[in-house]
Coordinates of C-alpha atoms in Angstrom, one line a residue:
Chain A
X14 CA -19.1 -1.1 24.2
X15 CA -16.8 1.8 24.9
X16 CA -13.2 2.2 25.6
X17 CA -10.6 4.8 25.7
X18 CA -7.3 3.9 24.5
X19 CA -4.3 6.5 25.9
X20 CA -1.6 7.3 24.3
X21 CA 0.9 5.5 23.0
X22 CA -0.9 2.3 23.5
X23 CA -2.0 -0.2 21.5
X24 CA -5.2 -2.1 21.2
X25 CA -7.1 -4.5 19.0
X26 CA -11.0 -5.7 18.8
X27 CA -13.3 -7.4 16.5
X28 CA -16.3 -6.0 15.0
X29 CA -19.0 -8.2 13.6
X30 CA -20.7 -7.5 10.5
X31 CA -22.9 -5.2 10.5
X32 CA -21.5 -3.3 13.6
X33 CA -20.5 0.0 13.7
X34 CA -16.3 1.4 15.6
X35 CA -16.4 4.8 16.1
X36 CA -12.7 6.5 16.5
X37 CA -13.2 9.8 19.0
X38 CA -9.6 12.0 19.4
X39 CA -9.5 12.9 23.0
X40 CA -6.8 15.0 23.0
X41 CA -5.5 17.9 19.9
X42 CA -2.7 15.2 18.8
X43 CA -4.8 12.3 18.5
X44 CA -3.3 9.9 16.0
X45 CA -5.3 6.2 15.9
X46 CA -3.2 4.1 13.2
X47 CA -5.4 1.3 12.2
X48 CA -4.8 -2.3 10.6
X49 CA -7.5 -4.0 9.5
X50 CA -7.8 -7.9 9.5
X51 CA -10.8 -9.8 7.5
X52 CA -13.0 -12.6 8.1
X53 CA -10.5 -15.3 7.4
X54 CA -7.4 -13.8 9.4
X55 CA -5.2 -13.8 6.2
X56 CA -7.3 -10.9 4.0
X57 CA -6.5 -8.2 5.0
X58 CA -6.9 -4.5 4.0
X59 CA -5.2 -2.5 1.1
X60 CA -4.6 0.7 0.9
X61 CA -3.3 1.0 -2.3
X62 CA -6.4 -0.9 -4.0
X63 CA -8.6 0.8 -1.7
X64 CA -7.2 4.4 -3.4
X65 CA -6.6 3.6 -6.9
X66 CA -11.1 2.1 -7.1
X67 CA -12.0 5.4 -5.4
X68 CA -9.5 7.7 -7.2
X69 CA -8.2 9.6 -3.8
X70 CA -5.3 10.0 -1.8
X71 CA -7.1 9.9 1.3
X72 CA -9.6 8.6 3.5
X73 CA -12.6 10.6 4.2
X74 CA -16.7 9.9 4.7
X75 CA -18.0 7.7 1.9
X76 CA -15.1 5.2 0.9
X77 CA -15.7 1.6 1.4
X78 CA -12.3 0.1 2.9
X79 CA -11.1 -2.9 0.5
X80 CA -9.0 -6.2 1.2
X81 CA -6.6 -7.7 -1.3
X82 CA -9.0 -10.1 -2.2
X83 CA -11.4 -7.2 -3.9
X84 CA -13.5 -7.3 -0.5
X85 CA -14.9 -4.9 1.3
X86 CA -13.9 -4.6 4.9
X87 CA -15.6 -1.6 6.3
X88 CA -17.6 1.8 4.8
X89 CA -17.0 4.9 5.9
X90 CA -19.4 6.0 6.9
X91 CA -19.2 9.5 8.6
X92 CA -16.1 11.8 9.4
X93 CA -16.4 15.0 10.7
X94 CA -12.6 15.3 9.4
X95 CA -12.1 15.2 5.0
X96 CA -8.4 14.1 5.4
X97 CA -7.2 11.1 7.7
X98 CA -3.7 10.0 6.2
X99 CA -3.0 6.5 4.6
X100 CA 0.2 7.6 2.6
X101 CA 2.8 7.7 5.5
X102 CA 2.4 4.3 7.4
X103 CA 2.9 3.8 11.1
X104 CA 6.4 1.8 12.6
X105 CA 4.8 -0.9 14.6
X106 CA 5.4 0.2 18.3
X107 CA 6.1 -3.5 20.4
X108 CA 2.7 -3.0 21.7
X109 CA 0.8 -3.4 18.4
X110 CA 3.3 -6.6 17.6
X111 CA 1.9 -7.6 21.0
X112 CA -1.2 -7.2 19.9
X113 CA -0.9 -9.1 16.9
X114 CA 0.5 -12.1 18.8
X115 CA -2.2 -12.2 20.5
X116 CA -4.2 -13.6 17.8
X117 CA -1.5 -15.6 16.1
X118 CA -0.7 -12.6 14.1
X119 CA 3.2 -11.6 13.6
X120 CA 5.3 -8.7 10.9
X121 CA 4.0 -10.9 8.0
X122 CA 0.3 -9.8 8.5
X123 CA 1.6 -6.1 8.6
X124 CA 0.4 -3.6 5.8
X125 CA 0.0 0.1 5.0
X126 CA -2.3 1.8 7.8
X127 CA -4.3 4.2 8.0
X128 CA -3.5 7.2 10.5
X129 CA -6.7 8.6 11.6
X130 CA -6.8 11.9 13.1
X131 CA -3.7 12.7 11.1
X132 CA -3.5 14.9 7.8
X133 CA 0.0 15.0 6.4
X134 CA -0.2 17.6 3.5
X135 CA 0.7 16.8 0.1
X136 CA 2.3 19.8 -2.1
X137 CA 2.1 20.2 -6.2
X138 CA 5.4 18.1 -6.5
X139 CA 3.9 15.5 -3.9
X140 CA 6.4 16.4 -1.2
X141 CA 4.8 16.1 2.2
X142 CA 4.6 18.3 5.1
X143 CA 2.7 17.2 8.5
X144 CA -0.4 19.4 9.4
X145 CA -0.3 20.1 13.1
X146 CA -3.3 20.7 14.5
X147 CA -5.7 18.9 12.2
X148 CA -7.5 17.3 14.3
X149 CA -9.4 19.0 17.5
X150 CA -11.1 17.3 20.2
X151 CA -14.0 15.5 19.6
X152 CA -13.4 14.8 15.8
X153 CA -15.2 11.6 15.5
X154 CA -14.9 9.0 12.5
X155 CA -17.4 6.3 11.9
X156 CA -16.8 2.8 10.2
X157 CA -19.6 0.1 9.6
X158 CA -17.8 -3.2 9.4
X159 CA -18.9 -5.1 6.1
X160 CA -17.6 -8.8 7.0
X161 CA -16.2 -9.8 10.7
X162 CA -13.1 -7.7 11.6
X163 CA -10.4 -7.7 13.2
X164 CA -8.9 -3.6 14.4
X165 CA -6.0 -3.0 15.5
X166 CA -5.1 0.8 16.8
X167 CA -1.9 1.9 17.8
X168 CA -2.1 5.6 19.9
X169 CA 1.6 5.9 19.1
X170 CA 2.0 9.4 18.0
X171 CA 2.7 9.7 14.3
X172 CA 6.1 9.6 13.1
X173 CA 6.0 13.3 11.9
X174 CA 4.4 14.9 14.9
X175 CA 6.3 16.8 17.6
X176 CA 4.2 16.3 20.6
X177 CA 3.2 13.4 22.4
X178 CA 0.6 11.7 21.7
X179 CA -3.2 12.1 22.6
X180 CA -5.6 9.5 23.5
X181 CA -8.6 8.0 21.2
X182 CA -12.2 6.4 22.3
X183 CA -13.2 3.8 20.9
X184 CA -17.1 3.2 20.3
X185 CA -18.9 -0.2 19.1
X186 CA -22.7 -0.4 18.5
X187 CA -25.1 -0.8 16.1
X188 CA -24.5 0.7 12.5
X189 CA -27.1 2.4 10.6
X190 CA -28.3 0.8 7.7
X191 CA -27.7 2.3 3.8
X192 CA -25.5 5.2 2.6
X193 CA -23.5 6.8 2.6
X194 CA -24.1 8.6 -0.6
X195 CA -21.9 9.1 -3.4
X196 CA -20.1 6.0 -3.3
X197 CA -18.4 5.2 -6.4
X198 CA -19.4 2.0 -8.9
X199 CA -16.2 0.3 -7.8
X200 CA -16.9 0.7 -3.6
X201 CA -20.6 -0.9 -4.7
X202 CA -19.0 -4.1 -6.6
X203 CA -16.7 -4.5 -3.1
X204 CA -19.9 -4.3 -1.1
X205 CA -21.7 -6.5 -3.6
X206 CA -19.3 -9.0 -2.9
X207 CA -19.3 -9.8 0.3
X208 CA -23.3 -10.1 0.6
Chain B
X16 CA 30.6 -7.4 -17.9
X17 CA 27.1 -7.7 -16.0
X18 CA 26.4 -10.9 -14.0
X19 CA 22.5 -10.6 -15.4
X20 CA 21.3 -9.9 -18.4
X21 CA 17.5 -11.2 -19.6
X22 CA 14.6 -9.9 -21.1
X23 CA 11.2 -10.6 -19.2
X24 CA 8.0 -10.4 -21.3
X25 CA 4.6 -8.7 -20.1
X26 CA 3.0 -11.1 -18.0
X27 CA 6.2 -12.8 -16.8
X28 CA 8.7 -12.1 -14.3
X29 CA 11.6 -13.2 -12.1
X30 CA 12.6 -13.6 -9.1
X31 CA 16.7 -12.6 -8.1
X32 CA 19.0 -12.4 -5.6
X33 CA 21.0 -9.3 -5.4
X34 CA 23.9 -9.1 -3.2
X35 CA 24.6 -5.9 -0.5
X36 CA 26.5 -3.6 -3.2
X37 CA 25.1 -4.9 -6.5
X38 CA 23.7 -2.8 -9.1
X39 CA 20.3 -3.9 -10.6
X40 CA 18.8 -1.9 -13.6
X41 CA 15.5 -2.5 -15.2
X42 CA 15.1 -0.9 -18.5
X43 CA 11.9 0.2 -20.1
X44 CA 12.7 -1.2 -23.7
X45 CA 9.8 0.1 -25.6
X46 CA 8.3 3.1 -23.1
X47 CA 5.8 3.0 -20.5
X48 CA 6.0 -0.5 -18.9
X49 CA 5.0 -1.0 -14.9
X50 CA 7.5 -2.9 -13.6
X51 CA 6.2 -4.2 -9.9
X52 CA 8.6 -4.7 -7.9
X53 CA 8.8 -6.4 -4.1
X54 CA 12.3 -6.0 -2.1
X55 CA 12.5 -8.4 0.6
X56 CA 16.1 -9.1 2.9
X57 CA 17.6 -12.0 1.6
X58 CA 18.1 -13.7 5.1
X59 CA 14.7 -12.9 6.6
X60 CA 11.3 -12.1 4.2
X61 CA 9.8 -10.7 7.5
X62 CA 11.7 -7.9 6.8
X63 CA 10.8 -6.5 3.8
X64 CA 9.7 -3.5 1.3
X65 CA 7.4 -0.8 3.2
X66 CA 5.8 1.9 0.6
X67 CA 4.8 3.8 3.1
X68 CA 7.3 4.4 5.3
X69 CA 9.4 4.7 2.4
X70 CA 7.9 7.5 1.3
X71 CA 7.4 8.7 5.0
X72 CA 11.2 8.2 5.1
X73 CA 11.6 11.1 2.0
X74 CA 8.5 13.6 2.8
X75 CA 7.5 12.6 -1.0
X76 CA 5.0 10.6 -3.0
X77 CA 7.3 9.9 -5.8
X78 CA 10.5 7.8 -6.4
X79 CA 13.4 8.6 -8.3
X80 CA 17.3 9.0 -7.7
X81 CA 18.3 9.2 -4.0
X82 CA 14.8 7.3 -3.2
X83 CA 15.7 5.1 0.0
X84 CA 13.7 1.8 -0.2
X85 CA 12.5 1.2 3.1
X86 CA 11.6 -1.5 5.2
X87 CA 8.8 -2.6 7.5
X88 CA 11.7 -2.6 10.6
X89 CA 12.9 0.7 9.4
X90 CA 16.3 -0.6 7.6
X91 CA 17.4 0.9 4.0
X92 CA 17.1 -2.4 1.7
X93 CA 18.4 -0.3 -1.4
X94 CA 18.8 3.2 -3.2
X95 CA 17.5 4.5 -6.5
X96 CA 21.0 5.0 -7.6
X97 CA 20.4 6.4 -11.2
X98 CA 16.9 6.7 -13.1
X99 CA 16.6 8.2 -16.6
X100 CA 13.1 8.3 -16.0
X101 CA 12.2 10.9 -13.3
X102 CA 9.5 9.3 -11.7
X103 CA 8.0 6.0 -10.0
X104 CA 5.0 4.7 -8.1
X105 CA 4.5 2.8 -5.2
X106 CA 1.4 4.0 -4.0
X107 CA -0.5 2.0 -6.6
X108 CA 0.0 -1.8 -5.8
X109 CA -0.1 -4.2 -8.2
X110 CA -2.6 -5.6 -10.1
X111 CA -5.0 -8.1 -9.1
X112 CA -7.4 -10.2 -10.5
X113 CA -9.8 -9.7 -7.7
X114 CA -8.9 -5.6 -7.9
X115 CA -9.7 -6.1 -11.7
X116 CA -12.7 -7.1 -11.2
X117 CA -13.8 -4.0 -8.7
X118 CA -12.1 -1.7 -11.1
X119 CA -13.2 -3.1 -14.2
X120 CA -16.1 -5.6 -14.1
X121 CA -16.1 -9.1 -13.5
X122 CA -15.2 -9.8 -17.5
X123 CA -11.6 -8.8 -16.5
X124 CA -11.9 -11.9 -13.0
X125 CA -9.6 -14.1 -15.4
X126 CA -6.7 -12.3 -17.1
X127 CA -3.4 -12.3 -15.7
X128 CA -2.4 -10.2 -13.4
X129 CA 0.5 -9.4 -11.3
X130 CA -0.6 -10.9 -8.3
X131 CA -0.4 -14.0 -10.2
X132 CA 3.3 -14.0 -10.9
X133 CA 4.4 -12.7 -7.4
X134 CA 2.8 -15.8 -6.1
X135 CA 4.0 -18.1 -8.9
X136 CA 7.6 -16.9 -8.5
X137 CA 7.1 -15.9 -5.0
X138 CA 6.8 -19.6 -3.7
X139 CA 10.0 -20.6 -4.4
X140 CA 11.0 -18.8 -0.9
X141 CA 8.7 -19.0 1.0
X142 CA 6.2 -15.6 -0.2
X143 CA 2.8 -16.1 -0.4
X144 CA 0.0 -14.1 0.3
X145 CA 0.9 -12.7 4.2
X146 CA 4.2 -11.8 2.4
X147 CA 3.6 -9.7 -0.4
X148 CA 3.5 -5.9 -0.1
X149 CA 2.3 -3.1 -1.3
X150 CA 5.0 -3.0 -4.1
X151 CA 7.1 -0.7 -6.6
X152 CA 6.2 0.2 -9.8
X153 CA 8.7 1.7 -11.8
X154 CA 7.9 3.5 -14.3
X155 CA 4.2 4.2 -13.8
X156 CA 2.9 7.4 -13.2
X157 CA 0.3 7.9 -10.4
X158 CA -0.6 11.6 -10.0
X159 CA -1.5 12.6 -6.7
X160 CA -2.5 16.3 -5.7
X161 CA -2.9 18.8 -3.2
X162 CA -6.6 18.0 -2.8
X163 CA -5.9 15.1 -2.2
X164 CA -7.3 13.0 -5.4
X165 CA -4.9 10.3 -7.1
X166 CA -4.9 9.0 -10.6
X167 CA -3.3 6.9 -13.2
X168 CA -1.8 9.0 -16.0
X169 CA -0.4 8.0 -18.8
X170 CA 3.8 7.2 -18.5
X171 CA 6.6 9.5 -18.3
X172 CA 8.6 6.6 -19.7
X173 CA 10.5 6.5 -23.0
X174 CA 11.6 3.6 -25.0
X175 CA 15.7 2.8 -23.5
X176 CA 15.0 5.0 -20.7
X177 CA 15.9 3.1 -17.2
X178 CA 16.1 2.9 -13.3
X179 CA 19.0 1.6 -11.0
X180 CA 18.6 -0.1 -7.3
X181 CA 21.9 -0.2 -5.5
X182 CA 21.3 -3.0 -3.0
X183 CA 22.3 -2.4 0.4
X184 CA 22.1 -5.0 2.1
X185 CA 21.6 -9.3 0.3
X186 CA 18.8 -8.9 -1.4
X187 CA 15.3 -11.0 -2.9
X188 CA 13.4 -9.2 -5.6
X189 CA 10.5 -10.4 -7.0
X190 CA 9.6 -8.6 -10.1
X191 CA 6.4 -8.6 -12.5
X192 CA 6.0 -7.2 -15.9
X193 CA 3.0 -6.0 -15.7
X194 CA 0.3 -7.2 -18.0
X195 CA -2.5 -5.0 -17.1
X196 CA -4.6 -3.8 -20.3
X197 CA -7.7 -2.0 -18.6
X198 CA -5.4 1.4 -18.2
X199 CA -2.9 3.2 -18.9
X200 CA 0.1 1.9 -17.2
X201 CA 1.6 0.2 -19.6
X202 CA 0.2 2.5 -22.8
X203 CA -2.4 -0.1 -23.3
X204 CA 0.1 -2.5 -24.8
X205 CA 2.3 -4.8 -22.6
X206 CA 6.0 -4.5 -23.4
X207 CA 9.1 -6.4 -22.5
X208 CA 11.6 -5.2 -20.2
X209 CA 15.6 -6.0 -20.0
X210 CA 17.2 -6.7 -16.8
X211 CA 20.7 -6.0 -15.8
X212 CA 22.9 -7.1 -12.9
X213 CA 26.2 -5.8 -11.6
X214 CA 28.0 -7.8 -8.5

C-alpha cells in the first residue's frame, strides 16, 4: 500500500511482521518523526537502549530498532541518508495525540522519536546545530518490521527548522529477507528474541 | 537545616516530593555513581521528564549548571542550579534487565537493575511501565561525537563532588542508584549516594 502524508500532518499504521515501511521525503524539508508501538500496545521503542547496544548517536542502514523490553521492533534496513536524528525529540503536534487516541493510546505511551529526514549536527563539546538541507528529494529509508507494529509519523516540521514543512510517502510491501550486514552482536540477540 | 538528609545504597532508591522552589542535591560520596533519575509534575505524571526535548531545549547533549529539565508538554520542571561535577547524561536510559541481557548476554537476565527500582518505588503513584522515561543520569559520562558514535566512558565524578535541581514547579522524583556492574558507570563498583533537601 502507498500513501503520502503532507505536511504537518500526522498519521499512524501497522506493519505486520515481516513487512517492510519505506519513508520517501517529498519535498527538501522533509521531517517524518516516528513513534514506534510493539506487539502488545505497551512495549514500545527506546531510543536510548537502541543507541547505547549499537554504540551510535544516530540512526542510519544496519541498526535493529529495540523496545524496552530488549525486543526488537524493526531493522534498518537501507538508507540512502547516514544521519536521521533521534537526539532532539518531536513536541507532539494535536494531530499525532489524535492519532494516538485513536488506538487507545494517550501522553503516557509517548517516548523519544526518531526524526527521519532530519540531521541535527553535533559539535566536539556536543552542542547542536540543525543541518538545513540534509535531506533532498527522494531520500528514501527502509524498515523491516521484526514483530507487529504500530507507526506513528508526524510531518510536523522539526522544531529547529526554519521552513515549513515537506511532505513524506509512505510505502508498505514485502521486506526482503536477511541482512543487512554488519549488524552488531547485540542487534542479533534483539532479533534472536523475538523469533 | 535541610528537610532531607539519607543515604541510598547501590541498588536502592527513593522516591520524593520536592516542592516548586526546593533545592535537591545528590552527592556522589565515593566518585562515579549513576544516579537515574525521573522528574514527573507532582499534580499530573502525564507530564513529565523529556530527555530529548530537553536537550533540544539547550542545543547540547550534556547536562550541567543552567540545564533546563524539560517536559513532554514543554514546561521547565527544574534547573541544574549548581554541579561540582561538569557533566551528566541523559541520553543513556537506565538499566534494564532485558537491556542487560542484549548488551551483555543472558547470564546478566537476573541482576538488579534500575528498571527494577523505578517500578518498585514507582508504584506507589501510580508509574509503571507507560510512565517511565527515558531518565537522567547524573554523573555518568556518555561521550557522543561529531561522527556521530556514542559511548560509555569512565566518570568525570569525584568522591564529595555533587549536583543541585532547583524545582520549579511541585515535584515527584523517582531516583535509582544504579547497580549496574557490566560497565563503567559506576567504576565497576556500586557506591552509595547522599541526598539532600532544602524547602
Amino acid at each position: 500500500m502507498k500513501h503520502d502524508i503532507p505536511g504537518d500532518a500526522a498519521w499512524s499504521v501497522p506493519v505486520r511482521a515481516g513487512r517492510a515501511i519505506t519513508l520517501t521525503a517529498l519535498a527538501e524539508n522533509a521531517n517524518a518523526s516516528m513513534l514506534i508501538i510493539g506487539s502488545d500496545r505497551l512495549d514500545r521503542l527506546n531510543i536510548p537502549d537502541t543507541l547505547k547496544s549499537q554504540m551510535t548517536a544516530r540512526i542510519h542502514a544496519g541498526l535493529v530498532l529495540m523496545s524496552d523490553r530488549g525486543l526488537a521492533l524493526a531493522t534498518v534496513t537501507a538508507s540512502t541518508l547516514d544521519w536521521h536524528d533521534c537526539l532532539t525529540g518531536s513536541i507532539p503536534s494535536p494531530l499525532l495525540l489524535l492519532e494516538l487516541a485513536k488506538h487507545g493510546l494517550s501522553e503516557a505511551d509517548l517516548h523519544g522519536s526518531i526524526n527521519f529526514f532530519t540531521k541535527v549536527g553535533i559539535d566536539a563539546d556536543a552542542r547542536l546545530a540543525f543541518v538545513p538541507g540534509h535531506a533532498t528529494v527522494g531520500a528514501s529509508v527502509t524498515l523491516r518490521a521484526e514483530q507487529d507494529l504500530l507507526v506513528f509519523i508526524s510531518t510536523a516540521p522539526h522544531v529547529l527548522a526554519t521552513t515549513p514543512a515537506g511532505g513524506v510517502g509512505v510505502q508498505i510491501g514485502a521486506a526482503e529477507a536477511g541482512g543487512p550486514a554488519g549488524l552488531r552482536p547485540e542487534a542479533l540477540r534483539a532479533l534472536e528474541l523475538v523469533r | 537545616m535541610s528537610a532531607l538528609d539519607q543515604i541510598v545504597e547501590p541498588g536502592a532508591g527513593a522516591l520524593l516530593t520536592v516542592p516548586a522552589g526546593g533545592r535537591l542535591r545528590i552527592v556522589d560520596l565515593h566518585g562515579n555513581q549513576a544516579v537515574d533519575t525521573l522528574f514527573y509534575d507532582a499534580h499530573d505524571i502525564d507530564n513529565r521528564y523529556s530527555a530529548f526535548d530537553t536537550i533540544r531545549a539547550q542545543q547540547a547533549v550534556y547536562l550541567t549548571t543552567g540545564s533546563r529539565l524539560m517536559s513532554t508538554r514543554g514546561d521547565e520542571l527544574g534547573i541544574i542550579s549548581d554541579d561540582t561535577c561538569g557533566r551528566h547524561d541523559t541520553v543513556g536510559g537506565a538499566c534494564s534487565q532485558e537491556s542487560n541481557v542484549i548488551r551483555y548476554g543472558g547470564h546478566t537476565r537476573h541482576q538488579h537493575a534500575c528498571r527494577q527500582t523505578f517500578l518498585t518505588l514507582g508504584a506507589h503513584a501510580g508509574i509503571g511501565q507507560r510512565q517511565l522515561t527515558h531518565n537522567v543520569n547524573f554523573f555518568m559520562n556518555v561521550p557522543v561525537t561529531p561522527s556521530g558514535e556514542l559511548k560509555f566512558d569512565d566518570g568525570l565524578s569525584a568522591p564529595g563532588r555533587y549536583v543541585e535541581v532547583t524545582a520549579s514547579r511541585d515535584l515527584l522524583v523517582l531516583i535509582s542508584n544504579c547497580p549496574q556492574i557490566n560497565n563503567p558507570c559506576n567504576g565497576w563498583n556500586p557506591t552509595p549516594v547522599q541526598l539532600l533537601g532544602w524547602w
